[in-house]
XYZ file of C-alpha atoms in Angstrom:
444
model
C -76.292 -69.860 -30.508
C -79.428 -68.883 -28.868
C -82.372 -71.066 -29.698
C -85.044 -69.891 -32.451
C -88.508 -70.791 -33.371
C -86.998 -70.619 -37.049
C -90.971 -71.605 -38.031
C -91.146 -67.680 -37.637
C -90.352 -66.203 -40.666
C -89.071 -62.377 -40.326
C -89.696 -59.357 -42.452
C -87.417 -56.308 -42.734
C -89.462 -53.094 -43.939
C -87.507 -50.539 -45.678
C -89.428 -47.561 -47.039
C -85.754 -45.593 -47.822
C -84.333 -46.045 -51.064
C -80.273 -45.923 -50.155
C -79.177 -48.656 -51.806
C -76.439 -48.304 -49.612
C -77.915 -48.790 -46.675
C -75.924 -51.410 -44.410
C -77.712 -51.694 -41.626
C -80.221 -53.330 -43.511
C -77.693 -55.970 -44.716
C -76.731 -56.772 -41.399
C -80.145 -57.666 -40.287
C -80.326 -60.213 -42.966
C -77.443 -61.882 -42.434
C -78.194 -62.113 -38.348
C -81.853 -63.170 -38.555
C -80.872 -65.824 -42.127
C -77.286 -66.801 -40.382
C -80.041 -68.459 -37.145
C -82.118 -70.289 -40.012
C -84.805 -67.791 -40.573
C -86.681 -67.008 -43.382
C -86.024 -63.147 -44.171
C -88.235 -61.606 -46.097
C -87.130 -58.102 -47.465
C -89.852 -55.845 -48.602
C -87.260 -52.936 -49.734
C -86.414 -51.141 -52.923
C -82.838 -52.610 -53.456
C -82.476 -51.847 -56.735
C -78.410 -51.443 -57.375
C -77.783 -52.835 -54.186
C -75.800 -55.266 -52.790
C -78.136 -56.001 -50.198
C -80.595 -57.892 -52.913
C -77.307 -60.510 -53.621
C -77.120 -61.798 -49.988
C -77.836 -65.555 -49.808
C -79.625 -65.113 -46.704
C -82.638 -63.012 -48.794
C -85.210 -65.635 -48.509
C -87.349 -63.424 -50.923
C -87.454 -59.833 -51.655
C -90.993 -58.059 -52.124
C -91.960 -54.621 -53.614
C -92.088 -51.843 -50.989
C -94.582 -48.938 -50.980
C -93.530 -45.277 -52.291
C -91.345 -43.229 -50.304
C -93.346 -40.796 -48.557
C -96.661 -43.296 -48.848
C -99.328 -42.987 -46.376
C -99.664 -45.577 -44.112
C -102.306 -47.114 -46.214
C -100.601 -47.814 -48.606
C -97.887 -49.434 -46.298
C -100.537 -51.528 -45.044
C -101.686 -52.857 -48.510
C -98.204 -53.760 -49.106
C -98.153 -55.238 -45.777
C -101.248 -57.538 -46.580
C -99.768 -58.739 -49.736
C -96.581 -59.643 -48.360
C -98.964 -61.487 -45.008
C -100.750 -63.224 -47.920
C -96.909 -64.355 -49.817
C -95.444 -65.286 -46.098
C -98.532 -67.491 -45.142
C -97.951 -67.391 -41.242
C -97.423 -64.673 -38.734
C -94.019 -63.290 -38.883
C -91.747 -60.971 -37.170
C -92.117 -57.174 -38.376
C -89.217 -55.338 -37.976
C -89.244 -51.262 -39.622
C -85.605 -50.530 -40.694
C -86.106 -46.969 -41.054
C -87.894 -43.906 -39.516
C -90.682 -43.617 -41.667
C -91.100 -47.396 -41.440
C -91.226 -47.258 -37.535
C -93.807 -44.477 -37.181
C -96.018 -45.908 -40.058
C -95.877 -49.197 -38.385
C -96.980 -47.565 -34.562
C -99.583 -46.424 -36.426
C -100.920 -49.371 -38.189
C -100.137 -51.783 -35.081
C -103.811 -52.483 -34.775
C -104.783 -53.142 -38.043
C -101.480 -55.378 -38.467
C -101.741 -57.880 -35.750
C -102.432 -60.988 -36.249
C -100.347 -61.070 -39.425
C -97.309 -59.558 -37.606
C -95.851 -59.813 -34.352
C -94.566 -56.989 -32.877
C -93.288 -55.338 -29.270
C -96.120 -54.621 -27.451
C -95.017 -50.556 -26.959
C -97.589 -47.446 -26.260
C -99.078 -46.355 -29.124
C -97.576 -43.131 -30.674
C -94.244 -43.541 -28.817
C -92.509 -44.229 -31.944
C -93.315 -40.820 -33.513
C -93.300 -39.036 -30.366
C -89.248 -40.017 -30.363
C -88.662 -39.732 -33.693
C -90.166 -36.373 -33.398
C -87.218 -33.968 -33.142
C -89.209 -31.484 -31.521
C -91.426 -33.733 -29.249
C -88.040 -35.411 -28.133
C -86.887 -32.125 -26.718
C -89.863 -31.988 -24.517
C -89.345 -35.787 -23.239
C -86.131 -35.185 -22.272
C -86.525 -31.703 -20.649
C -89.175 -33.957 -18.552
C -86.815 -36.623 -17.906
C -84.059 -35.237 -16.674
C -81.796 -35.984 -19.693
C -79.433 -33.635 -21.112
C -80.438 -32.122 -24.328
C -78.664 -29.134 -26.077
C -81.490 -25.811 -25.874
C -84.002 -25.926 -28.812
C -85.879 -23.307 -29.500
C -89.349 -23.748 -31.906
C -89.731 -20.387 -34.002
C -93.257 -19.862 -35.286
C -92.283 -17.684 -38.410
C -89.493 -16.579 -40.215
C -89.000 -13.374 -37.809
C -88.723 -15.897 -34.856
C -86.237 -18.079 -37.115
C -84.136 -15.110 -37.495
C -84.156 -14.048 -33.322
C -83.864 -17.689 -32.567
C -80.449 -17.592 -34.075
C -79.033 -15.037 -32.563
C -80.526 -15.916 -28.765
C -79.034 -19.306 -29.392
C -75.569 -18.436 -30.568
C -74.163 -18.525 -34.135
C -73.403 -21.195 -35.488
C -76.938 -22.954 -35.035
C -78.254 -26.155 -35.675
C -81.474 -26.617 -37.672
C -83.389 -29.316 -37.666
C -87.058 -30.597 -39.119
C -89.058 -32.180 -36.534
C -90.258 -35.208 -38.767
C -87.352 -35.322 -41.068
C -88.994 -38.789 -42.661
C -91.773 -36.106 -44.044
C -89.274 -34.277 -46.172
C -90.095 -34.335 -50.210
C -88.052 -36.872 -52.125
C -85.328 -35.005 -54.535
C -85.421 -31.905 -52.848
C -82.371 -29.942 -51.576
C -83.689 -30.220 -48.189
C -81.711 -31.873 -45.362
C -83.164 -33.244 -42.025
C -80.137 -31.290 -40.599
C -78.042 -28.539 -41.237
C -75.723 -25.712 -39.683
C -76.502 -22.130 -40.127
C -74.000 -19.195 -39.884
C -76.337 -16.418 -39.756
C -79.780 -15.570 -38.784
C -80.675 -14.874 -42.555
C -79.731 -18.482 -43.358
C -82.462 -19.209 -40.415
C -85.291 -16.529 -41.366
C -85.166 -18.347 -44.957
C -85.006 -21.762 -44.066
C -88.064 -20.997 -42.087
C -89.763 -20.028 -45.190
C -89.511 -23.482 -46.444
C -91.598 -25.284 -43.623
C -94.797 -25.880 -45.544
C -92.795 -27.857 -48.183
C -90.821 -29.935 -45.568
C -93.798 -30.952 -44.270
C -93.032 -30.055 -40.575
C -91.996 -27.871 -37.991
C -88.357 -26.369 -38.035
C -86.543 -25.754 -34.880
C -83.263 -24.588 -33.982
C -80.518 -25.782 -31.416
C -77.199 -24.805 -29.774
C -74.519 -26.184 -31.871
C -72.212 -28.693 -29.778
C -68.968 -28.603 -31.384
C -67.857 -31.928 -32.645
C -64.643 -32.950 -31.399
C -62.469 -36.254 -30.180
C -63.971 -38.884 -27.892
C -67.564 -37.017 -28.104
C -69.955 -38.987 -30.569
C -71.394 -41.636 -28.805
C -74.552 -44.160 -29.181
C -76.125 -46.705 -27.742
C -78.091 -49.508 -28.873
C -80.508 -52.261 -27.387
C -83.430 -54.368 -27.595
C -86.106 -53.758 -24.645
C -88.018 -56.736 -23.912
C -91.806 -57.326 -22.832
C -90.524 -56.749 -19.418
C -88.378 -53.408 -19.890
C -85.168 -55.076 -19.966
C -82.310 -53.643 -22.109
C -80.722 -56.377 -24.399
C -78.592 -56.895 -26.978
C -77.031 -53.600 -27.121
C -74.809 -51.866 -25.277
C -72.713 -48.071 -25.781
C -70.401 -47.257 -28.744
C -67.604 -44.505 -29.565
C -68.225 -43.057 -32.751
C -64.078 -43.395 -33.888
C -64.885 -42.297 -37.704
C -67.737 -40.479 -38.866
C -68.488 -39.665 -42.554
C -68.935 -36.851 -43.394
C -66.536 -36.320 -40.494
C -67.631 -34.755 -37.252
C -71.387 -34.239 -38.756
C -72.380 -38.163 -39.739
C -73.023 -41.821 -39.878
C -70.679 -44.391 -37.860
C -67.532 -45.252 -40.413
C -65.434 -46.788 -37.813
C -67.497 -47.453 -34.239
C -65.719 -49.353 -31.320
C -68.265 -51.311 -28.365
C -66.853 -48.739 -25.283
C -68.906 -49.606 -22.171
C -70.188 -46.227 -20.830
C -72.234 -45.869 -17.650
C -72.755 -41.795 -18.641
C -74.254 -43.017 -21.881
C -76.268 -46.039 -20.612
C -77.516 -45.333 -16.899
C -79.813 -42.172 -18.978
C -80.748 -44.424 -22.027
C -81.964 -46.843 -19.505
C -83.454 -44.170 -17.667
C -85.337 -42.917 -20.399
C -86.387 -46.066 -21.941
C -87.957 -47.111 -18.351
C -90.300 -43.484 -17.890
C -91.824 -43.539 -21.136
C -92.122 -47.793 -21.123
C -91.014 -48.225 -24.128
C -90.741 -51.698 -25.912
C -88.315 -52.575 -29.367
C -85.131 -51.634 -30.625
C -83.674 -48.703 -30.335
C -80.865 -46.449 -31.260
C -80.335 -43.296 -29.632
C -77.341 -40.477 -30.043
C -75.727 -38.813 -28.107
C -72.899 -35.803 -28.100
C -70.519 -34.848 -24.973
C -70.681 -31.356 -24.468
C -66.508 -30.357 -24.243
C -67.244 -27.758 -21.480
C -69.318 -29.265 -19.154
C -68.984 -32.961 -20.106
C -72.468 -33.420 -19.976
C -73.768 -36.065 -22.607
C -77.118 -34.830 -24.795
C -78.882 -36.970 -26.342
C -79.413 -35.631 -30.049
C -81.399 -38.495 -31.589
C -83.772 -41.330 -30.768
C -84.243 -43.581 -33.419
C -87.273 -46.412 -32.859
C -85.736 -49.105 -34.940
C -81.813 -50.969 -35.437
C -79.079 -48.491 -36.207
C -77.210 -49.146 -38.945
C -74.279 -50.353 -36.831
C -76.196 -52.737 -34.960
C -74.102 -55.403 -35.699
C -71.108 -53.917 -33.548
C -72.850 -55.023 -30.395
C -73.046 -58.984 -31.431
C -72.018 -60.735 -28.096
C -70.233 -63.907 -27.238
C -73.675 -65.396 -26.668
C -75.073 -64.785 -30.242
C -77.613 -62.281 -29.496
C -77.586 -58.462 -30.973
C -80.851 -56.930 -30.887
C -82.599 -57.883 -34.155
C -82.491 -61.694 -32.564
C -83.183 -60.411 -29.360
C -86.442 -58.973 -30.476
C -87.059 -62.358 -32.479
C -86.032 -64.160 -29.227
C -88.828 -61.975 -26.924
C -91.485 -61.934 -29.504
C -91.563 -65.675 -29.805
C -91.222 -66.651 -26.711
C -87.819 -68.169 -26.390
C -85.096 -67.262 -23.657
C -82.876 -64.851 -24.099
C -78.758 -65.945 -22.897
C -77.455 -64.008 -20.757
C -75.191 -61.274 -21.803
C -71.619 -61.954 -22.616
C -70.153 -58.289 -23.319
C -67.647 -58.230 -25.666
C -65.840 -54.486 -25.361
C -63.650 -53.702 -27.674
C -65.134 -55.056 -30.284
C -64.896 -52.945 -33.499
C -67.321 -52.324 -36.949
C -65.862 -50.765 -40.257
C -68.146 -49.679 -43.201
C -65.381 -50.299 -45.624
C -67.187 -48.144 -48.534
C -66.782 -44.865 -45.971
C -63.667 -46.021 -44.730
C -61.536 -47.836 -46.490
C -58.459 -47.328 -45.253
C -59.779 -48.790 -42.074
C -61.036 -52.088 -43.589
C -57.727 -54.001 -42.874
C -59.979 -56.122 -41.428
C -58.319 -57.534 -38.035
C -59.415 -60.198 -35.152
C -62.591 -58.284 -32.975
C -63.604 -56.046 -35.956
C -66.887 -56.853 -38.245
C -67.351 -55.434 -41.520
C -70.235 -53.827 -42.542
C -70.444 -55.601 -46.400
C -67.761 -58.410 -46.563
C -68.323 -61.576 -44.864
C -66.582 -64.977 -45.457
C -70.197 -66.941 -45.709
C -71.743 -64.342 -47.857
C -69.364 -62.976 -50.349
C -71.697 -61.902 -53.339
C -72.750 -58.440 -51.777
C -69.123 -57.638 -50.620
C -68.030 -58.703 -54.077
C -70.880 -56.528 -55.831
C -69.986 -53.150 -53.159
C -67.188 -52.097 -55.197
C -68.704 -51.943 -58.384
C -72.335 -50.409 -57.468
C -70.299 -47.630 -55.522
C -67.378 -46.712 -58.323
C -70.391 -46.292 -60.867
C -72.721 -44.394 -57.583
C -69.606 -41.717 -57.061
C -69.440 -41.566 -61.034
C -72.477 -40.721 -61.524
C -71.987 -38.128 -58.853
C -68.607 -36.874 -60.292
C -70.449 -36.273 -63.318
C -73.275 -34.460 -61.954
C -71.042 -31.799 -60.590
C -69.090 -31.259 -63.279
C -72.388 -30.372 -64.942
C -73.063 -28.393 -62.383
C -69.714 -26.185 -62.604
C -70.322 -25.495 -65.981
C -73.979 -24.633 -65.775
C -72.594 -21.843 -63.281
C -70.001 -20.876 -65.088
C -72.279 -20.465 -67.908
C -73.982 -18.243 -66.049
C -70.829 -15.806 -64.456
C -70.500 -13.004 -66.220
C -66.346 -12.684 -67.033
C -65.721 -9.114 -68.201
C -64.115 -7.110 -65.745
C -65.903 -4.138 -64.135
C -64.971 -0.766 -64.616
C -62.232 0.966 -63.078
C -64.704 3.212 -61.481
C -67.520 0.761 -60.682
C -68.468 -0.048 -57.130
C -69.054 -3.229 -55.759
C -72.538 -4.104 -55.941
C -74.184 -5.814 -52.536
C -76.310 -9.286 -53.042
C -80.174 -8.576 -53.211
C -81.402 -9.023 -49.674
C -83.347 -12.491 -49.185
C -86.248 -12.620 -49.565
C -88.887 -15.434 -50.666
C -88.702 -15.135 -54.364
C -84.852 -14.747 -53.658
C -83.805 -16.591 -51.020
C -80.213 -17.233 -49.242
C -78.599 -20.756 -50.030
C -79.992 -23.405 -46.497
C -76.747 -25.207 -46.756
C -73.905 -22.443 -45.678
C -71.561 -25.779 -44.931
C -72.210 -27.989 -47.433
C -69.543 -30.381 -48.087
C -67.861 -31.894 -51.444
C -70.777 -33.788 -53.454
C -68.450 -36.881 -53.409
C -68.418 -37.140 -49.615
C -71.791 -37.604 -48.839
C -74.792 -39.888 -49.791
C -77.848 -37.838 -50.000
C -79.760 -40.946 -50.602
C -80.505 -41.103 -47.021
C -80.628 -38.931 -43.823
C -81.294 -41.572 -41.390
C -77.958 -42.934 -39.985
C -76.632 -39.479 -39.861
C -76.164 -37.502 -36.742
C -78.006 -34.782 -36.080
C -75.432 -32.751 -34.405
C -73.107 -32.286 -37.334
């Protein structure tokens, strides 16, 4: 094992409230399994995460959606609990572009990667990341930026039905709302009234050619870039199992070395000089065989774990590594290798040699032991909640038949006090967490 300055403590921000989320789990048990104190400032309420043993403590995170300063109060509080500079590391979207923000204001309490200010928003940004890739060089699929409802609606059918919409700073959207950061549209209604709903998303929408999903084309790739632009800890994955399939998060991901998918992500990473983790997305275009990169996420992927090497080092202790000043070991790839979220995909959890799990672990049992629980009662809940929902429509249906001589009557045309549903392909309740959108592809 590498070795640490273990006197640096570490703190994982979380602003999300998926209590689900494993990535976050993962981080924990890398950064606590070196002897570091990991400090969780999350809302893990009904989670697992909150029974690891490597939890050194767990502190009160801000509101979702809080402005950043209110993420820096809870920052200074947690500075004043931890005593000593620590390493800051934002598990989540909204965490990462707060954080950017607040850099300034942050150091000396918090070490960090010393990257250009605004890059982490500027990525994150689904729209600005069309523009840094059309400037790159890098394959992305065409994205067009309507400025109205009437643009929405042309947009559409320029691009080619079906269309993928997306909001540009998905981490904006309101909390409880029907809202995705993605979706697939089947006509250019479904566009002209999604468009509608921009002011209460909180950013821009924008449309894209739809890549069909399809075998051996979901692919990511993962690192840590240190203070001199080197790419560790990371390397390219195959997306085996997604869930929901074909449109999210990685059930079943195998380490698949890649040069298509790395020599751009290195690319990329070098032009814009940026410094951190990283997890970007990317989808092979079955005509052309062109890979686009869909998503670039400033902070660990969920899977992160998958790319633990024979040296000890994935990225979360690479950038713990870098930012205190210790050597880095030199890579020792280990392809093959294979990481299950057994909660997504449990028929693939027959755990053998070269596969990680994302909950169970032999030196950490309680939050494996606490998954299955937390998750029957989670899908209950949701079970229920549909059921309600069936009978509140049929409630609603009128069931006498029409006359003989009555004519079918056409659906009122949308319109803002009556608009069409913004989810044409929405998929059974029990198959999907809405808790979170941020380990979900955004090519569906």
């Amino acid at each position: 094992m590498p070795s640490f300055d273990i006197r640096v403590p570490a703190v994982l921000l979380r602003t999300d409230r998926n209590p689900f989320h494993h990535g976050t789990l993962g981080a924990v048990r890398s950064l606590g399994r070196a002897g570091i104190d990991v400090h969780l400032v999350a809302d893990s309420t009904g989670s697992p995460v909150r029974a690891s043993r490597f939890v050194y403590r767990m502190h009160p995170p801000p509101a979702p959606g809080a402005p950043p300063s209110e993420i820096a109060s809870t920052l200074r509080r947690v500075a004043a609990r931890v005593g000593r500079p620590a390493v800051l590391i934002p598990m989540d979207d909204a965490s990462a572009v707060a954080v950017d923000r607040l850099r300034a204001e942050l150091s000396p309490r918090f070490l960090l990667p010393p990257a250009p200010a605004g890059l982490a928003e500027r990525v994150a940004d689904k729209a600005e990341l069309a523009a840094v890739c059309e400037s790159a060089g890098i394959p992305h699929p065409v994205t067009l930026i309507p400025d109205g409802p009437a643009q929405a609606a042309s947009a559409a059918w320029r691009l080619g039905l079906p269309v993928v919409a997306k909001w540009s700073r998905p981490w904006l959207l309101p909390a409880g709302s029907d809202l995705r950061s993605t979706t697939v549209l089947t006509s250019a209604q479904e566009a002209r009234a999604l468009c509608r709903r921009a002011e209460e998303a909180g950013s821009r929408l924008l449309l894209q050619a739809f890549l069909p999903p399809g075998p051996d084309r979901d692919w990511f790739f993962h690192g840590y870039v240190d203070r001199s632009g080197a790419v560790r800890g990371g390397g390219a994955g195959r997306k085996q199992l997604a869930w929901p399939r074909g449109a999210g998060l990685t059930a079943v991901g195998r380490w698949t070395p890649n040069t298509a998918v790395r020599t751009p992500a290195e690319r990329l990473v070098s032009q814009l000089g940026y410094r951190g983790i990283l997890d970007l997305d990317f989808r092979r275009d079955g005509v052309t065989g062109a890979y686009h990169l869909l998503d670039f996420n400033p902070r660990p992927g969920a899977q992160f774990r998958l790319f633990a090497d024979g040296a000890g080092l994935d990225v979360v202790r690479a950038l713990h590594l870098d930012l205190t000043h210790r050597p880095l070991p030199a890579p020792v790839p280990l392809p093959g290798r294979t990481f299950v979220v057994e909660n997504y995909a449990p028929l693939s959890a027959a755990f053998r040699r070269g596969t990680e799990p994302a909950w169970h672990a032999r030196d950490d049992l309680a939050p494996g032991a606490a998954l299955w629980a937390l998750w029957s009662r989670h899908l209950g809940r949701r079970a229920a909640r549909r059921l309600l929902d069936r009978v509140r429509r049929t409630a609603f249906t009128p069931t006498a038949a029409p006359a003989a001589d009555a004519r079918p009557v056409r659906p009122p045309a949308p319109s803002d006090a009556n608009p069409l549903p913004v989810d044409p392909l929405s998929v059974d309740p029990l198959s999907v967490d809405p808790l979170s959108d941020d380990e979900k592809a955004s090519s569906l």
